[in-house]
Coordinates of C-alpha atoms in Angstrom, one line a residue:
D286 CA 28.8 16.7 -13.8
P287 CA 30.1 17.3 -17.4
S288 CA 27.3 15.3 -19.0
K289 CA 25.4 17.0 -21.8
F290 CA 21.7 16.6 -22.5
S291 CA 22.5 14.3 -25.4
D292 CA 24.6 12.0 -23.1
I293 CA 21.5 11.2 -21.0
F294 CA 18.5 11.7 -23.3
D295 CA 17.6 11.0 -26.9
E296 CA 18.1 14.5 -28.3
D297 CA 16.6 13.9 -31.8
R298 CA 13.5 12.3 -30.3
F299 CA 13.1 15.3 -28.0
I300 CA 13.4 17.8 -30.8
G301 CA 11.2 15.8 -33.2
T302 CA 8.4 15.2 -30.7
L303 CA 8.2 19.0 -29.9
R304 CA 8.6 20.2 -33.5
Q305 CA 5.0 21.2 -33.9
H306 CA 4.9 23.1 -30.5
V307 CA 8.4 24.4 -29.7
R308 CA 11.4 25.0 -31.8
V309 CA 14.3 23.3 -30.1
V310 CA 17.9 23.8 -31.4
K311 CA 21.1 22.0 -30.6
E312 CA 23.2 25.2 -30.7
L313 CA 22.5 28.9 -30.4
P314 CA 22.5 30.9 -33.6
K315 CA 25.8 32.5 -34.5
D316 CA 24.5 36.0 -34.4
V317 CA 23.2 35.5 -30.8
L318 CA 26.5 34.0 -29.7
L319 CA 28.3 37.0 -31.3
R320 CA 26.4 39.4 -29.0
F321 CA 28.1 37.7 -26.0
N322 CA 31.5 37.2 -27.6
H323 CA 30.8 33.5 -28.0
N324 CA 30.9 33.2 -24.2
I325 CA 27.8 31.4 -22.9
S326 CA 28.6 32.4 -19.3
S327 CA 28.0 36.0 -20.3
I328 CA 24.4 35.3 -21.1
P329 CA 22.2 36.9 -18.3
N330 CA 21.0 34.4 -15.7
M331 CA 17.4 35.1 -14.7
R332 CA 16.8 33.6 -11.2
T333 CA 13.2 32.4 -11.1
K334 CA 11.3 31.3 -8.0
A335 CA 10.1 27.8 -7.8
Y336 CA 6.5 27.2 -9.1
S337 CA 6.3 30.6 -10.8
S338 CA 3.1 31.2 -12.8
P339 CA 3.0 31.4 -16.6
D340 CA 2.3 35.1 -16.2
H341 CA 5.7 35.6 -14.5
Y342 CA 7.4 34.3 -17.7
V343 CA 5.3 36.4 -20.0
Q344 CA 5.8 39.6 -18.0
K345 CA 9.3 39.2 -16.7
V346 CA 11.3 36.7 -18.8
L347 CA 9.8 37.2 -22.3
P348 CA 10.7 40.9 -22.6
K349 CA 14.3 40.1 -21.7
L350 CA 14.3 37.2 -24.1
M351 CA 13.0 39.4 -26.9
E352 CA 15.5 42.1 -26.1
L353 CA 18.6 39.9 -25.9
G354 CA 17.7 36.9 -28.0
V355 CA 18.6 34.4 -25.3
V356 CA 18.4 34.2 -21.5
R357 CA 19.3 31.5 -19.0
I358 CA 16.8 30.4 -16.3
A359 CA 18.2 29.1 -13.0
P360 CA 17.8 27.1 -11.0
F361 CA 16.3 24.7 -13.6
S362 CA 14.0 22.5 -11.5
N363 CA 10.4 23.1 -10.5
R364 CA 10.3 26.5 -12.1
L365 CA 6.6 26.3 -13.2
A366 CA 3.5 26.3 -11.1
Q367 CA 1.6 23.0 -10.6
S368 CA -1.7 24.6 -11.6
V369 CA -1.5 26.0 -15.1
P370 CA -3.9 26.3 -18.1
S371 CA -4.8 23.0 -19.8
N372 CA -2.8 23.9 -23.0
I373 CA 0.4 24.4 -21.0
Q374 CA -0.2 21.3 -18.9
A375 CA -0.7 19.3 -22.1
L376 CA 2.7 20.5 -23.4
R377 CA 4.3 19.7 -20.1
C378 CA 2.9 16.1 -20.2
L379 CA 4.1 15.8 -23.8
V380 CA 7.6 16.7 -22.7
N381 CA 7.7 14.5 -19.6
Y382 CA 6.0 11.4 -21.0
E383 CA 6.7 11.4 -24.8
A384 CA 9.6 13.7 -25.7
L385 CA 12.0 12.6 -22.9
R386 CA 13.6 9.2 -23.5
F387 CA 16.9 7.9 -22.3
A388 CA 19.8 7.8 -24.8
E389 CA 20.3 4.5 -26.5
P390 CA 23.4 3.4 -24.5
I391 CA 21.4 3.9 -21.3
R392 CA 18.4 2.0 -22.7
V393 CA 20.6 -0.9 -23.8
L394 CA 22.2 -1.1 -20.4
A395 CA 18.8 -1.0 -18.7
D396 CA 17.4 -3.8 -20.9
D397 CA 20.5 -6.0 -20.2
M398 CA 20.0 -5.4 -16.4
V399 CA 16.3 -6.4 -16.6
V400 CA 17.1 -9.6 -18.5
R401 CA 19.8 -10.4 -16.0
M402 CA 17.5 -9.8 -13.0
M403 CA 14.8 -12.0 -14.6
K404 CA 17.2 -14.8 -15.1
K405 CA 18.4 -14.5 -11.5
S406 CA 14.8 -14.6 -10.3
S407 CA 14.0 -18.0 -11.9
L408 CA 12.6 -19.3 -8.6
A409 CA 10.1 -16.5 -8.5
G410 CA 9.0 -16.9 -12.1
G411 CA 11.2 -14.1 -13.3
K412 CA 9.6 -11.6 -11.0
Y413 CA 11.8 -9.2 -9.0
V414 CA 11.6 -6.0 -7.0
S415 CA 14.0 -3.1 -7.8
V416 CA 14.6 -0.5 -5.1
H417 CA 16.6 2.7 -5.3
L418 CA 18.1 3.1 -1.8
R419 CA 19.2 6.7 -2.0
F420 CA 18.5 7.6 1.6
E421 CA 20.8 10.6 1.8
E422 CA 20.7 13.9 3.6
D423 CA 19.5 16.1 0.8
M424 CA 16.6 13.8 -0.1
V425 CA 15.5 13.4 3.6
A426 CA 15.8 17.1 4.2
F427 CA 13.7 17.9 1.1
S428 CA 11.0 15.4 2.1
C429 CA 10.4 17.4 5.4
C430 CA 9.8 14.1 7.1
T431 CA 11.0 13.2 10.6
Y432 CA 12.6 9.9 11.7
D433 CA 14.1 8.7 15.0
G434 CA 16.8 11.3 15.5
G435 CA 14.9 13.7 17.8
R436 CA 15.9 17.3 18.2
K437 CA 19.4 16.8 16.9
E438 CA 18.0 15.3 13.6
K439 CA 15.4 18.2 13.3
I440 CA 18.2 20.8 13.7
E441 CA 20.5 19.0 11.2
M442 CA 17.7 18.7 8.6
E443 CA 16.7 22.3 9.0
N444 CA 20.3 23.4 8.5
A445 CA 20.5 21.2 5.4
R446 CA 17.3 22.7 3.9
E447 CA 18.6 26.2 4.6
R448 CA 22.0 25.4 2.9
S449 CA 20.4 24.0 -0.2
W450 CA 17.2 25.9 -0.6
R451 CA 17.6 29.2 1.3
G452 CA 14.3 29.9 2.9
K453 CA 12.2 28.0 0.4
F454 CA 10.5 26.0 3.2
H455 CA 9.6 29.1 5.3
R456 CA 7.9 31.2 2.6
P457 CA 4.4 32.5 3.4
G458 CA 1.8 29.8 3.1
R459 CA 4.3 26.9 3.2
V460 CA 3.5 24.5 6.0
I461 CA 5.8 21.7 7.1
N462 CA 3.8 18.8 8.4
P463 CA 5.9 15.7 8.9
E464 CA 3.0 13.6 10.2
A465 CA 0.8 14.4 7.2
N466 CA 3.7 13.6 4.9
R467 CA 4.2 10.2 6.5
R468 CA 0.4 9.5 6.5
D469 CA 0.2 10.4 2.8
G470 CA 3.1 8.0 2.0
K471 CA 5.5 10.8 1.0
C472 CA 8.3 9.9 3.3
P473 CA 11.3 7.9 1.9
L474 CA 11.7 4.5 3.6
T475 CA 14.9 4.0 5.6
P476 CA 17.0 0.9 4.6
L477 CA 15.7 -0.8 7.8
E478 CA 12.1 -0.1 6.8
V479 CA 12.7 -1.5 3.4
N480 CA 14.2 -4.6 4.9
N481 CA 11.3 -5.1 7.3
S482 CA 8.8 -4.7 4.5
W483 CA 10.5 -7.4 2.4
H484 CA 10.8 -9.6 5.4
D485 CA 7.0 -9.2 6.2
A486 CA 6.1 -9.8 2.5
A487 CA 8.2 -13.0 2.4
R488 CA 6.7 -14.2 5.7
H489 CA 3.2 -13.8 4.3
G490 CA 4.1 -15.2 0.9
V491 CA 3.5 -12.0 -1.0

């Protein structure tokens, strides 16, 4: 995907919202780029385990950052622990709920879609339900839920998890409990389950 951050999110809003907390730049300083011959791929890539503690970044990543002026952290998702000090959690909330906003072209398209769906739902008073039916292998595998595929499905999902996340789901203390996931509402609905839910809701006038 060749998309840049600014193609998806409002870059100026992101920078402005975080100005009092974190300095965000659109481009690396020239002196930093010069150290790596203006080749971003030469910048060291620090692999970080998912849900690492803040101490990990202070003890392992910060010294390298201070030494080189720049580092890359990969993979980029879920790199920080869920349980963190309140000041760090406050900053994370600020990023997720205030700083991040879709770029204007995406917002305009979304608004047009909403208006169109409301017009098409005139018989329901403009009310509608929007469902994202991305019921695909990687999503199902990551959910650690089981469906109706029996042993074959279990093996396929285990192989998919190993291909994409290499042992992440077998680390010490990690427990896969499909029954608990389904009971807690964490399992993606199959297209058939979504259809049945709509059918039942319509039948009961919901």
